[in-house]
Short mmCIF file of C-alpha atoms and ligand atoms in Angstrom, two decimals:
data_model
loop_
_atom_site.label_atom_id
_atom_site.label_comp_id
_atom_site.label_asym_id
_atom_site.label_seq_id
_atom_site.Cartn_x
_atom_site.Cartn_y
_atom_site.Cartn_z
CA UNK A 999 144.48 -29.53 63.58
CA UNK A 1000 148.15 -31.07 63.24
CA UNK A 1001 149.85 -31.32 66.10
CA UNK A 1002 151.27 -27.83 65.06
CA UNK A 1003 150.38 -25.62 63.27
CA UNK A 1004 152.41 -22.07 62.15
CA UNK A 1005 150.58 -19.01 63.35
CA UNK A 1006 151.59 -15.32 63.77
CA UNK A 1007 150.72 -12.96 65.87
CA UNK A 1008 150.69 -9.44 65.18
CA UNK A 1009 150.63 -6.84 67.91
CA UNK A 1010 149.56 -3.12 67.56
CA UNK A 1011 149.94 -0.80 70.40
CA UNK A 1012 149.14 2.34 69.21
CA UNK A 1013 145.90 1.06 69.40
CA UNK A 1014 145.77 0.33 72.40
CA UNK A 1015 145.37 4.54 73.11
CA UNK A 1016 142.86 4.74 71.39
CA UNK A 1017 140.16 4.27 73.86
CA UNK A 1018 136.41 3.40 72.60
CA UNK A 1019 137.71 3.64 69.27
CA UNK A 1020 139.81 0.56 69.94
CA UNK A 1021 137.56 -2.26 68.43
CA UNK A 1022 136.90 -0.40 65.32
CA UNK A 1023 140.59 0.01 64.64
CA UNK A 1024 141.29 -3.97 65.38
CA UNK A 1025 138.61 -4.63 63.13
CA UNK A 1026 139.76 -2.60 60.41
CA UNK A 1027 143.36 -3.73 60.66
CA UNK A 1028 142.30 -7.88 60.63
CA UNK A 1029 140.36 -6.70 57.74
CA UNK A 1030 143.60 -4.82 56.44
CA UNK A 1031 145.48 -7.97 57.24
CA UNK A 1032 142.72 -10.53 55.61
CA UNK A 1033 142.84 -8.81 52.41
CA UNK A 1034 146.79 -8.20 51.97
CA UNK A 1035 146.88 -12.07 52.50
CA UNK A 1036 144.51 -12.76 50.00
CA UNK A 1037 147.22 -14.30 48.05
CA UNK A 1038 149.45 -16.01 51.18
CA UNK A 1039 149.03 -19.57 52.30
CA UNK A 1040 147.04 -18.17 55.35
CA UNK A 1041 144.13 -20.54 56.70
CA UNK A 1042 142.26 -17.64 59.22
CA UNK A 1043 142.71 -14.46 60.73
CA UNK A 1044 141.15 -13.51 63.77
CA UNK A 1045 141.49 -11.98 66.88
CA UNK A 1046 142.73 -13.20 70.26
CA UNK A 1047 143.69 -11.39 73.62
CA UNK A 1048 144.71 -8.51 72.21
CA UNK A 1049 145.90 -9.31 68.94
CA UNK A 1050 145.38 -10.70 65.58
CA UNK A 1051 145.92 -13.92 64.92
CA UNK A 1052 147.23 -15.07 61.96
CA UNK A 1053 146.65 -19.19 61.25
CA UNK A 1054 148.77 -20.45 58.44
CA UNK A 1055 147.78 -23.33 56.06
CA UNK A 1056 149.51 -26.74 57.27
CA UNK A 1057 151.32 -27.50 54.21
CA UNK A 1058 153.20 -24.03 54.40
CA UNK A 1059 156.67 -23.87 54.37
CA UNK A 1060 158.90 -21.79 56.52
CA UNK A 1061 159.83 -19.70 53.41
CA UNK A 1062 156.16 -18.83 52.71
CA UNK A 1063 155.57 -18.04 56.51
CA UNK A 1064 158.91 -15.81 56.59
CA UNK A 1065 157.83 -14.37 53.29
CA UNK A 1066 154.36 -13.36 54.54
CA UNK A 1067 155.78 -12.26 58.09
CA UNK A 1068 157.98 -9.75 55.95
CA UNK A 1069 154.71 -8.11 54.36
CA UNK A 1070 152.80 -8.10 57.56
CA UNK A 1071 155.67 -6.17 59.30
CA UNK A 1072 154.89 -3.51 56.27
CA UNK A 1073 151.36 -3.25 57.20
CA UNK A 1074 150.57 0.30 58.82
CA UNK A 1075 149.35 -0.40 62.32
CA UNK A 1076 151.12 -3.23 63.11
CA UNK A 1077 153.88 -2.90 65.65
CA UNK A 1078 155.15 -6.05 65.73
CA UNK A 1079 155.03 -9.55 64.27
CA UNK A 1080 155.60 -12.82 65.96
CA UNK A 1081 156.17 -16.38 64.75
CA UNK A 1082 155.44 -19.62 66.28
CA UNK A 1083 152.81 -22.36 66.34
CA UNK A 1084 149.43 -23.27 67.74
CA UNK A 1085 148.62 -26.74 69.30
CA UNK A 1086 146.49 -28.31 71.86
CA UNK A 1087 147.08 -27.98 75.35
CA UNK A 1088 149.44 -30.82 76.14
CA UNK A 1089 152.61 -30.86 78.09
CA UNK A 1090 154.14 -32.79 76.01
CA UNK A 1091 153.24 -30.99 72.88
CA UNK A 1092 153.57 -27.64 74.33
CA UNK A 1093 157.67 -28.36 74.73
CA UNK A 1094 158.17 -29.33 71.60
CA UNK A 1095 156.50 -26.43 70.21
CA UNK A 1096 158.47 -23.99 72.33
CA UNK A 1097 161.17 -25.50 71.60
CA UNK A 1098 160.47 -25.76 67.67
CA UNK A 1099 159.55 -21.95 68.04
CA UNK A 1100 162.99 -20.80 69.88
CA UNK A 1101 164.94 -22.73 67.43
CA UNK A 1102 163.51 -20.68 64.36
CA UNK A 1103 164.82 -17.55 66.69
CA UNK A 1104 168.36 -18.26 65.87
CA UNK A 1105 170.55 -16.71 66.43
CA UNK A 1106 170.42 -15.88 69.78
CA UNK A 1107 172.44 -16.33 72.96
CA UNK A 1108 170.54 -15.85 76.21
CA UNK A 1109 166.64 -16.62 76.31
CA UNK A 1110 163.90 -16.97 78.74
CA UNK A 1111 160.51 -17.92 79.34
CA UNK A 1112 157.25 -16.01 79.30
CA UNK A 1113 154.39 -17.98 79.80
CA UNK A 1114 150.50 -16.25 80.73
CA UNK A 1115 147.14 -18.59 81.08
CA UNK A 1116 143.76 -16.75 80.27
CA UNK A 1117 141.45 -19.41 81.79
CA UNK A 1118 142.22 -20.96 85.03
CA UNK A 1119 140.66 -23.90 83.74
CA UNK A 1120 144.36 -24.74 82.67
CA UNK A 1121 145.63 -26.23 86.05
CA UNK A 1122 149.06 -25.45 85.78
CA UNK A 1123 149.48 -21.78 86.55
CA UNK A 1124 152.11 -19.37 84.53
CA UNK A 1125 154.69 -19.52 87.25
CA UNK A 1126 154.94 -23.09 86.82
CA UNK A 1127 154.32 -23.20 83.06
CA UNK A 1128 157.72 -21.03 83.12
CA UNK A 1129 159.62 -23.44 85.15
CA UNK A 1130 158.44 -26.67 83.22
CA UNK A 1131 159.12 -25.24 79.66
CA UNK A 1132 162.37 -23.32 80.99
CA UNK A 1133 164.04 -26.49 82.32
CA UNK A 1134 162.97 -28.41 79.29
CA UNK A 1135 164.64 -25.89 77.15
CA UNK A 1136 167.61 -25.80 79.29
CA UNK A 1137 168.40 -29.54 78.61
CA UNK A 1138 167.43 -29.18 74.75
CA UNK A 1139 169.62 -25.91 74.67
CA UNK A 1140 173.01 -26.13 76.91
CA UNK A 1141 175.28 -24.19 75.21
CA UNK A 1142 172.42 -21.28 75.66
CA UNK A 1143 172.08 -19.32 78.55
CA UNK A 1144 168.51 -18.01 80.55
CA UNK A 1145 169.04 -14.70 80.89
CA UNK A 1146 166.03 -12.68 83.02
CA UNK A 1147 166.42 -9.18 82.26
CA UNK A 1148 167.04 -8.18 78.58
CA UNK A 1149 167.40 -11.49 76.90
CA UNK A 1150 167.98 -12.22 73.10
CA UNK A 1151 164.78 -13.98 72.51
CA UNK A 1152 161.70 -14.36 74.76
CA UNK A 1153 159.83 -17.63 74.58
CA UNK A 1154 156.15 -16.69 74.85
CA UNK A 1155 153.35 -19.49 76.04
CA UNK A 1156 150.16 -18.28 76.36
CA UNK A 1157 147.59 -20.82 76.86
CA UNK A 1158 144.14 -18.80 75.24
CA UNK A 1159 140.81 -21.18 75.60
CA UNK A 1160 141.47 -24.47 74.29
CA UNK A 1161 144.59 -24.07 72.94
CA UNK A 1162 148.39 -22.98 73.68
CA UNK A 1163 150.47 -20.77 71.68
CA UNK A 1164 154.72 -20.57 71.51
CA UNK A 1165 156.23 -18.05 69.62
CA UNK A 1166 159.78 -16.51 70.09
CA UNK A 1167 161.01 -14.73 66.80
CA UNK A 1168 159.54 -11.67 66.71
CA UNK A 1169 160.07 -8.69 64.40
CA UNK A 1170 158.76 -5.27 64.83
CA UNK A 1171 156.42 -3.46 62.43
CA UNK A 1172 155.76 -0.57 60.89
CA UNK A 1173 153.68 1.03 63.82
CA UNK A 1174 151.12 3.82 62.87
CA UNK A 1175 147.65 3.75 62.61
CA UNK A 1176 145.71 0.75 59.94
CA UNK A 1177 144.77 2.50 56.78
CA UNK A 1178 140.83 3.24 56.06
CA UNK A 1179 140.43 4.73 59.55
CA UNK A 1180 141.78 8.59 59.53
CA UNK A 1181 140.07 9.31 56.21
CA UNK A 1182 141.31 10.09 52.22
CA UNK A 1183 144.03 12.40 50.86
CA UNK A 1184 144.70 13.23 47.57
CA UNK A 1185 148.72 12.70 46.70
CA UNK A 1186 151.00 14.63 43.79
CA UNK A 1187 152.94 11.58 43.14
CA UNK A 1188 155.55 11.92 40.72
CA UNK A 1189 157.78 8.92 39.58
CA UNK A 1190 160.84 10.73 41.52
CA UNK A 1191 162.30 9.66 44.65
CA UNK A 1192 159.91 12.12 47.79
CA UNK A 1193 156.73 11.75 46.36
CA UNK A 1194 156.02 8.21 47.06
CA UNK A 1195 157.69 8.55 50.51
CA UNK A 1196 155.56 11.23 51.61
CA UNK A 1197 152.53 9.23 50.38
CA UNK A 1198 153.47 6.05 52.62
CA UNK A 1199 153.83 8.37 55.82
CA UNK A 1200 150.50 9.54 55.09
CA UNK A 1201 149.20 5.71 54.52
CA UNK A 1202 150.93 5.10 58.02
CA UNK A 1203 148.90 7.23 59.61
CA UNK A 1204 145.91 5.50 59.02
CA UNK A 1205 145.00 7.74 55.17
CA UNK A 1206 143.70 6.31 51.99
CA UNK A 1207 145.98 7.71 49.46
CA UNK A 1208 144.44 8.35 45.71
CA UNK A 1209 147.55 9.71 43.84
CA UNK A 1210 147.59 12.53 41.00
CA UNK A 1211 149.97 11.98 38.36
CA UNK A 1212 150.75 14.90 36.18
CA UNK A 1213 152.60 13.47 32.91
CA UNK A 1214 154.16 15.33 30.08
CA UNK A 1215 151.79 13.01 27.54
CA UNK A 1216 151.71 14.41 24.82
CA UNK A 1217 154.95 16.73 24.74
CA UNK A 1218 156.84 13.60 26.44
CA UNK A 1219 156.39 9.65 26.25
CA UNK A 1220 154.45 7.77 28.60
CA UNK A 1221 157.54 6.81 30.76
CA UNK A 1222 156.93 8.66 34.30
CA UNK A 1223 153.41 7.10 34.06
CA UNK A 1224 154.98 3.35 34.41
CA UNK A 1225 157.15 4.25 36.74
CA UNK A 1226 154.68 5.71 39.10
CA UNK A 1227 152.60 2.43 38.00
CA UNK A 1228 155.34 0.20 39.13
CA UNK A 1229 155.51 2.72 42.59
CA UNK A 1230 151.95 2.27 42.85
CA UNK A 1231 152.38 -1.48 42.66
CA UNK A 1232 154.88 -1.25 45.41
CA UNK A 1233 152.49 0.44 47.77
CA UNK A 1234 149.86 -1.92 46.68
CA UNK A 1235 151.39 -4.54 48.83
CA UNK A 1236 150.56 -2.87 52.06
CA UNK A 1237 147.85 -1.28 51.25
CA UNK A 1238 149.25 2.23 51.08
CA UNK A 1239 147.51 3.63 47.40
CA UNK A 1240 144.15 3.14 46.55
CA UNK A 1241 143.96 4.59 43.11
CA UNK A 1242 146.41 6.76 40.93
CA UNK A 1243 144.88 9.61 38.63
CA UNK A 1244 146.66 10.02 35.61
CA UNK A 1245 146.46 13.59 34.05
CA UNK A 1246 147.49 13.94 30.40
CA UNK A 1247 149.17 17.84 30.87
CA UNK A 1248 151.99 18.52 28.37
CA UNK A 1249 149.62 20.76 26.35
CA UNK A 1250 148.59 22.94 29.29
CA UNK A 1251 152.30 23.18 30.17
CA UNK A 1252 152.94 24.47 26.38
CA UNK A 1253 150.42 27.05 26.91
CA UNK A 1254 151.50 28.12 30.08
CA UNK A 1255 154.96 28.34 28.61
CA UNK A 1256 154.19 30.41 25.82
CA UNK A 1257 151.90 33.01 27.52
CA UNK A 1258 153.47 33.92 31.34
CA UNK A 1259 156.88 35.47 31.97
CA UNK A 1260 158.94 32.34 31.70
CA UNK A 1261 160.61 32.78 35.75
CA UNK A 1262 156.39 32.15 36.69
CA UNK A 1263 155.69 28.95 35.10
CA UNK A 1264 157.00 26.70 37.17
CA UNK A 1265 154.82 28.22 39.84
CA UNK A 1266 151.92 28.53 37.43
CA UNK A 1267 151.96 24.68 36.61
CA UNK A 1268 152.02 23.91 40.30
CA UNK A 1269 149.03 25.94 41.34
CA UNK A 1270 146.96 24.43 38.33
CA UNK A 1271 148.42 21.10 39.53
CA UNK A 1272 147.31 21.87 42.98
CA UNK A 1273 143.83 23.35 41.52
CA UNK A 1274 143.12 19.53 39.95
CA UNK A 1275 144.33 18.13 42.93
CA UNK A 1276 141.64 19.71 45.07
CA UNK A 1277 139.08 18.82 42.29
CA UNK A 1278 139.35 15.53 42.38
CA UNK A 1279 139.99 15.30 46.27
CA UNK A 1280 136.16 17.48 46.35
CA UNK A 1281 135.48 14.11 43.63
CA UNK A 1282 136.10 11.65 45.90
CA UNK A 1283 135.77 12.87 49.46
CA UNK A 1284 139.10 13.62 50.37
CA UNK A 1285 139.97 16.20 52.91
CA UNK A 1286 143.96 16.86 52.16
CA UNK A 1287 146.41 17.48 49.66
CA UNK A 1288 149.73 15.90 50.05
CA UNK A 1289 153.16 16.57 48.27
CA UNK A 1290 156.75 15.35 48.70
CA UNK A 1291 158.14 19.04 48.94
CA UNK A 1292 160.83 19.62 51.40
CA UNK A 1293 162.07 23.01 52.48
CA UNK A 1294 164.86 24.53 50.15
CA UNK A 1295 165.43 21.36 48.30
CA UNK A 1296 164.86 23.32 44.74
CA UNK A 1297 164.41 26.81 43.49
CA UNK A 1298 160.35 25.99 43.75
CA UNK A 1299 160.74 24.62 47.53
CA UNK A 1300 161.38 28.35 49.30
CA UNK A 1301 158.87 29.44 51.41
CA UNK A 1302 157.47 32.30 49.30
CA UNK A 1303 156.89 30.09 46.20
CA UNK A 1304 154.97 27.47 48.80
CA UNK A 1305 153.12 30.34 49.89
CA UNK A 1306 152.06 31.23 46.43
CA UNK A 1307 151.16 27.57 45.68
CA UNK A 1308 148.98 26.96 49.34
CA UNK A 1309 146.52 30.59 48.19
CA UNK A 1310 145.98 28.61 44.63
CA UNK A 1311 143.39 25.88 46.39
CA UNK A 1312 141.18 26.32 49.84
CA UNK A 1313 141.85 23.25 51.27
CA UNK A 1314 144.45 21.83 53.32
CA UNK A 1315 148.10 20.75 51.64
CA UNK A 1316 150.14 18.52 53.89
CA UNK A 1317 154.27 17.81 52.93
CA UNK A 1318 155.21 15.55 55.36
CA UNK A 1319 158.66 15.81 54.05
CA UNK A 1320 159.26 19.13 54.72
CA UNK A 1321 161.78 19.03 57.66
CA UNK A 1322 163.68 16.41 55.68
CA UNK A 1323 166.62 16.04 54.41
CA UNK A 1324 167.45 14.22 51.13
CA UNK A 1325 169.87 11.87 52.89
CA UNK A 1326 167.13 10.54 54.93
CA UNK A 1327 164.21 10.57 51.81
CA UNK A 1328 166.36 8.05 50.39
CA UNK A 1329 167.01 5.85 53.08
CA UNK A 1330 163.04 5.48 53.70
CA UNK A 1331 162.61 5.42 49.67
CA UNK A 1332 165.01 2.32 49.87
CA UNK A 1333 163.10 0.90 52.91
CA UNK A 1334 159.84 1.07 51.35
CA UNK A 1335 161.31 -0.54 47.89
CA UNK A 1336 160.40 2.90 45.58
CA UNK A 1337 163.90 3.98 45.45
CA UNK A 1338 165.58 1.63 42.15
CA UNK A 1339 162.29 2.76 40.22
CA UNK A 1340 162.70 6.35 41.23
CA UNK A 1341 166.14 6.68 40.37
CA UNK A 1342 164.75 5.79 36.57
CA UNK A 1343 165.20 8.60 34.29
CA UNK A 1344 162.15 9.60 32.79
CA UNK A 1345 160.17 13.24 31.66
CA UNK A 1346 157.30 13.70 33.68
CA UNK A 1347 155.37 17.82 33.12
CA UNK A 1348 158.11 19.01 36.08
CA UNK A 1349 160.75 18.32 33.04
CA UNK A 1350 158.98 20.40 30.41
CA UNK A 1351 159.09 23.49 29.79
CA UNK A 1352 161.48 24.51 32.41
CA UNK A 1353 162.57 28.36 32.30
CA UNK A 1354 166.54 29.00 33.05
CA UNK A 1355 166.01 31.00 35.94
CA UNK A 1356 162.99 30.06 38.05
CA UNK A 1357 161.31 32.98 40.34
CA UNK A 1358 162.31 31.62 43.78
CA UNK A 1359 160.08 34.51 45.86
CA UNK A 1360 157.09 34.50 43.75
CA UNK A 1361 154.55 37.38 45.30
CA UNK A 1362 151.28 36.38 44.81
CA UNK A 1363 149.48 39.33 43.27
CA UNK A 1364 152.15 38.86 40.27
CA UNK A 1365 151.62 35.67 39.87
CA UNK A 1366 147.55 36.29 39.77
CA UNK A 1367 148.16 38.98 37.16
CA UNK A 1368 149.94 36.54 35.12
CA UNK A 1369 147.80 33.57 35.55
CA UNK A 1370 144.84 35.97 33.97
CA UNK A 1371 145.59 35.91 30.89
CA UNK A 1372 144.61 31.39 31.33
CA UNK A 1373 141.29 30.14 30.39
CA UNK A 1374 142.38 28.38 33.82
CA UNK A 1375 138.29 27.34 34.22
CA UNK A 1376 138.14 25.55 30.87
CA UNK A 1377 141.07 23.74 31.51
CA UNK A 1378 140.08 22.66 34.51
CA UNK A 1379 136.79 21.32 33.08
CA UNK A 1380 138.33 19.97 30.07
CA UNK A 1381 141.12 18.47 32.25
CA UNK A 1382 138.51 16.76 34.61
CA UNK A 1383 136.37 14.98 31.66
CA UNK A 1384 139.76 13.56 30.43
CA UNK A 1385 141.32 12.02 33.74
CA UNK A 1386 142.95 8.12 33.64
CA UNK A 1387 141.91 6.20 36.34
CA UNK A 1388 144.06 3.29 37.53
CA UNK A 1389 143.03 1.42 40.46
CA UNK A 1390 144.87 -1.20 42.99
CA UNK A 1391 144.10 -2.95 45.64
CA UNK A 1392 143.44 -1.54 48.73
CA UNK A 1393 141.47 -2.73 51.49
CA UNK A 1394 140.20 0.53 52.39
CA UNK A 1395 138.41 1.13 49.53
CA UNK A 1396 135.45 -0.70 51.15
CA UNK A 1397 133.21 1.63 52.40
CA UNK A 1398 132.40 0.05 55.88
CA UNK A 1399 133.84 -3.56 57.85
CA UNK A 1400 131.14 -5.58 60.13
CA UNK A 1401 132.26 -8.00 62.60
CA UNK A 1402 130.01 -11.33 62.76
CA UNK A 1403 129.33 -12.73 65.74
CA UNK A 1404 132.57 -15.25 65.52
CA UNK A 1405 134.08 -11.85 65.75
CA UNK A 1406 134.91 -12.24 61.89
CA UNK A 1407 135.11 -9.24 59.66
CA UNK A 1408 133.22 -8.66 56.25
CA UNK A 1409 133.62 -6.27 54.15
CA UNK A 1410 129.64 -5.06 53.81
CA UNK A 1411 129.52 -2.43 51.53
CA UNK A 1412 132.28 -3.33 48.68
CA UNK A 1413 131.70 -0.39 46.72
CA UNK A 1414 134.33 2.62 46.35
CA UNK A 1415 133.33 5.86 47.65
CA UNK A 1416 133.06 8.22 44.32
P1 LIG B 726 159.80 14.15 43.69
O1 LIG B 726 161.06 13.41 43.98
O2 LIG B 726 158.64 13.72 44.50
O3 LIG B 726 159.50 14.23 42.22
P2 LIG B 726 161.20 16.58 43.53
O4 LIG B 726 162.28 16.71 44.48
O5 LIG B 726 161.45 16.18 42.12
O6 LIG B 726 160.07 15.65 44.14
P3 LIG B 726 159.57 18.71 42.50
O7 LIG B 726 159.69 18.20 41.11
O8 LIG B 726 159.78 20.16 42.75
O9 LIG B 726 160.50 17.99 43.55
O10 LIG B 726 158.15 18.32 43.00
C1 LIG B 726 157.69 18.64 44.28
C2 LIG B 726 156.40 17.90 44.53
O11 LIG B 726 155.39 18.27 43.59
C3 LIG B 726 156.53 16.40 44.39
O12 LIG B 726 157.00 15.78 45.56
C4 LIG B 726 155.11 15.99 44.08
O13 LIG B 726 154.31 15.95 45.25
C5 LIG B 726 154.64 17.15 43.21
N1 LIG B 726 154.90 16.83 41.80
C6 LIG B 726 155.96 17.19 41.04
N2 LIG B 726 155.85 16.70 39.79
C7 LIG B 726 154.70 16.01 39.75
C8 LIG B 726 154.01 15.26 38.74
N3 LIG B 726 154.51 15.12 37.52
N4 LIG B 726 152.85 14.69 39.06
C9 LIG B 726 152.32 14.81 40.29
N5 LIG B 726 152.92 15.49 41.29
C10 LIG B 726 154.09 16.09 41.02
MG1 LIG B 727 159.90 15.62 40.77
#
């Protein structure tokens, strides 16, 4: 090792609740971690007190750290990131670390020093370790002022086996749960603006999310399908989509159109929407449907016509946007980096078709007499045998994650679950 070497720690307390389950869920999110990193100048990840550990190579730059830092604060589980460096267990060495480390916190005016030893083979306990690196840090930063209670920046050392670690800037997470431990869910993802947010809270709670895309091909041009390629994309980074279906539906929507009372059909394509849904969640395992609806936003958002959409499938529909209001969609759509491709114009099936006064109490029985004239089965089978599967990288698309006996993870079983 150089003298020192960048590392990051990330911290996950949410975790920490979770009882026996706890080592599965650090092992899934340092495998979460490894694989979102493939591509970062990152060295080793592994596990320490608590923690993952996050090694950089030496010859990254700050920009490359703070770069990967930024992703790993996007990562569903962790709570917080911290930056600093690794080195041996040195006085000497150990100050100029911490001191390297609370520079990179700037800016900051009051400080202090937290220091912890795991092994009492270190001689010098943690009181002492605080006094030694405070009043070293004291000369190197005068104009700065130690502050014990609610400080600007803490200056952790933590001396863990045969090495010490100093880190100061810290940024919190994402919290939530890593993905690939609560199991799939199918998303409706359109290319507009809720869709992919409702996905992502669904990914932070620990989900794999396989989208559904319903386009207007061949009525309309491909357009919502890159967009919700490029969304998809975005997601990719943290791990939040797995795979996107892509369902070629402008004819059914012409059908629909020409044979129901024109106030039903926007209900009518939903619950065939929602039918395929469930289809392919029965496919591939999953155990939820997900949309970006939210109470009242449009005529097909009123509790009767969410009624009538729920007693199309028999299986679970979750809209975790449903208490929201638009305001704050688009502040988490801008968060997550959806919102600029979102706000793209495009006809997706929702833009087809529409009638000019949509039924916003649709009763159920009305809408079953309607939907009987539809060779609704043979679509569904025809629909199925033509589905466009686009997959992206997620880590939780392995199947199962062993720990060796270094306490590293491998993915074992790499395939996809069908
Ligand atoms: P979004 O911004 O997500 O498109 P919206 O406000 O436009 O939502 P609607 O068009 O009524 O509202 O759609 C409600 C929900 O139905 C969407 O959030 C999504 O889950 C699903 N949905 C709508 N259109 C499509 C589509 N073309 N493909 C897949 N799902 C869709
Ligand atoms: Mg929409």
């Amino acid at each position: 090792m150089s003298q020192f070497q960048r590392i990051s720690l990330v911290h996950y307390h949410e975790l920490g609740l979770k009882g026996h389950n706890r080592t599965a869920f650090e092992k899934r999110l340092m495998y979460n971690v490894r694989t979102l990193l493939e591509d970062a100048p990152v060295e080793k990840v592994t596990r320490i007190s608590g923690r993952v550990l996050v090694m950089y190579a030496p010859d990254a730059d700050a920009d490359e750290v703070f770069e990967t830092v930024d992703l790993l604060t996007r990562v569903p589980g962790v709570a917080r990131v911290s930056c600093g460096f690794v080195c041996d267990r040195e006085l000497d060495t150990m100050y100029r670390a911490a001191d390297l480390a609370l520079r990179e916190a700037e800016p900051f005016s009051t400080w202090k020093v937290v220091a912890r030893r795991s092994h009492t083979d270190f001689p010098i306990d943690s009181m002492e370790m605080n006094q030694l690196v405070g009043a070293y840090l004291c000369e190197r930063h005068p104009d700065k002022k130690v502050l014990m209670k609610h400080p600007d920046v803490e200056v952790h050392v933590e001396v863990v086996q045969g090495h010490s670690y100093l880190y100061a800037h810290s940024v919190p997470g994402v919290g939530g749960l890593p993905v690939g431990t609560a199991g799939k869910v199918v998303c409706l993802l359109s290319s507009g603006i809720d869709s992919p947010v409702a996905m992502w809270r669904m990914a932070r709670r620990g989900a794999t999310c396989i989208g559904v895309h319903f386009s207007g091909r061949p009525q309309t041009a491909s357009t919502s399908e890159y967009l919700v390629d490029d969304i998809a994309h975005v997601l990719e980074r943290f791990g939040g989509i797995a795979r996107v279906y892509v369902v070629p539906f402008g004819n059914y929507q012409r059908e629909i159109a020409g044979s129901v009372p024109p106030a039903l059909r926007i209900i009518i394509y939903r619950r065939l929407m929602m039918r395929i849904a469930e289809r392919i969640a029965r496919k591939v395992g999953a155990k939820a449907l997900v949309t970006g609806e939210s109470l009242g936003q449009v005529a097909s958002q009123t509790l009767d016509n969410l009624a009538a959409t729920n007693a199309s499938v028999d299986m679970q529909i979750f809209r975790p946007l449903i208490g929201s209001d638009k305001v704050e969609i688009i502040a988490d759509a801008q968060k997550l980096g959806t919102f600029d491709i979102s706000s793209t114009p495009a006809a997706d099936c929702c833009t087809l078709f529409m009638p000019r006064s949509p039924e916003t109490h649709a009763k159920i029985p009305e809408v079953e007499a309607a939907e009987a004239t539809l060779p609704i089965e043979r679509w569904m089978d025809e629909i199925m045998d033509s589905l466009e599967l686009h997959e992206y990288r997620c880590p939780s698309s392995y199947k199962s994650v062993k720990c060796d006996e270094k306490g590293d993870v491998r993915a074992d079983d790499a395939a996809v679950a069908q």
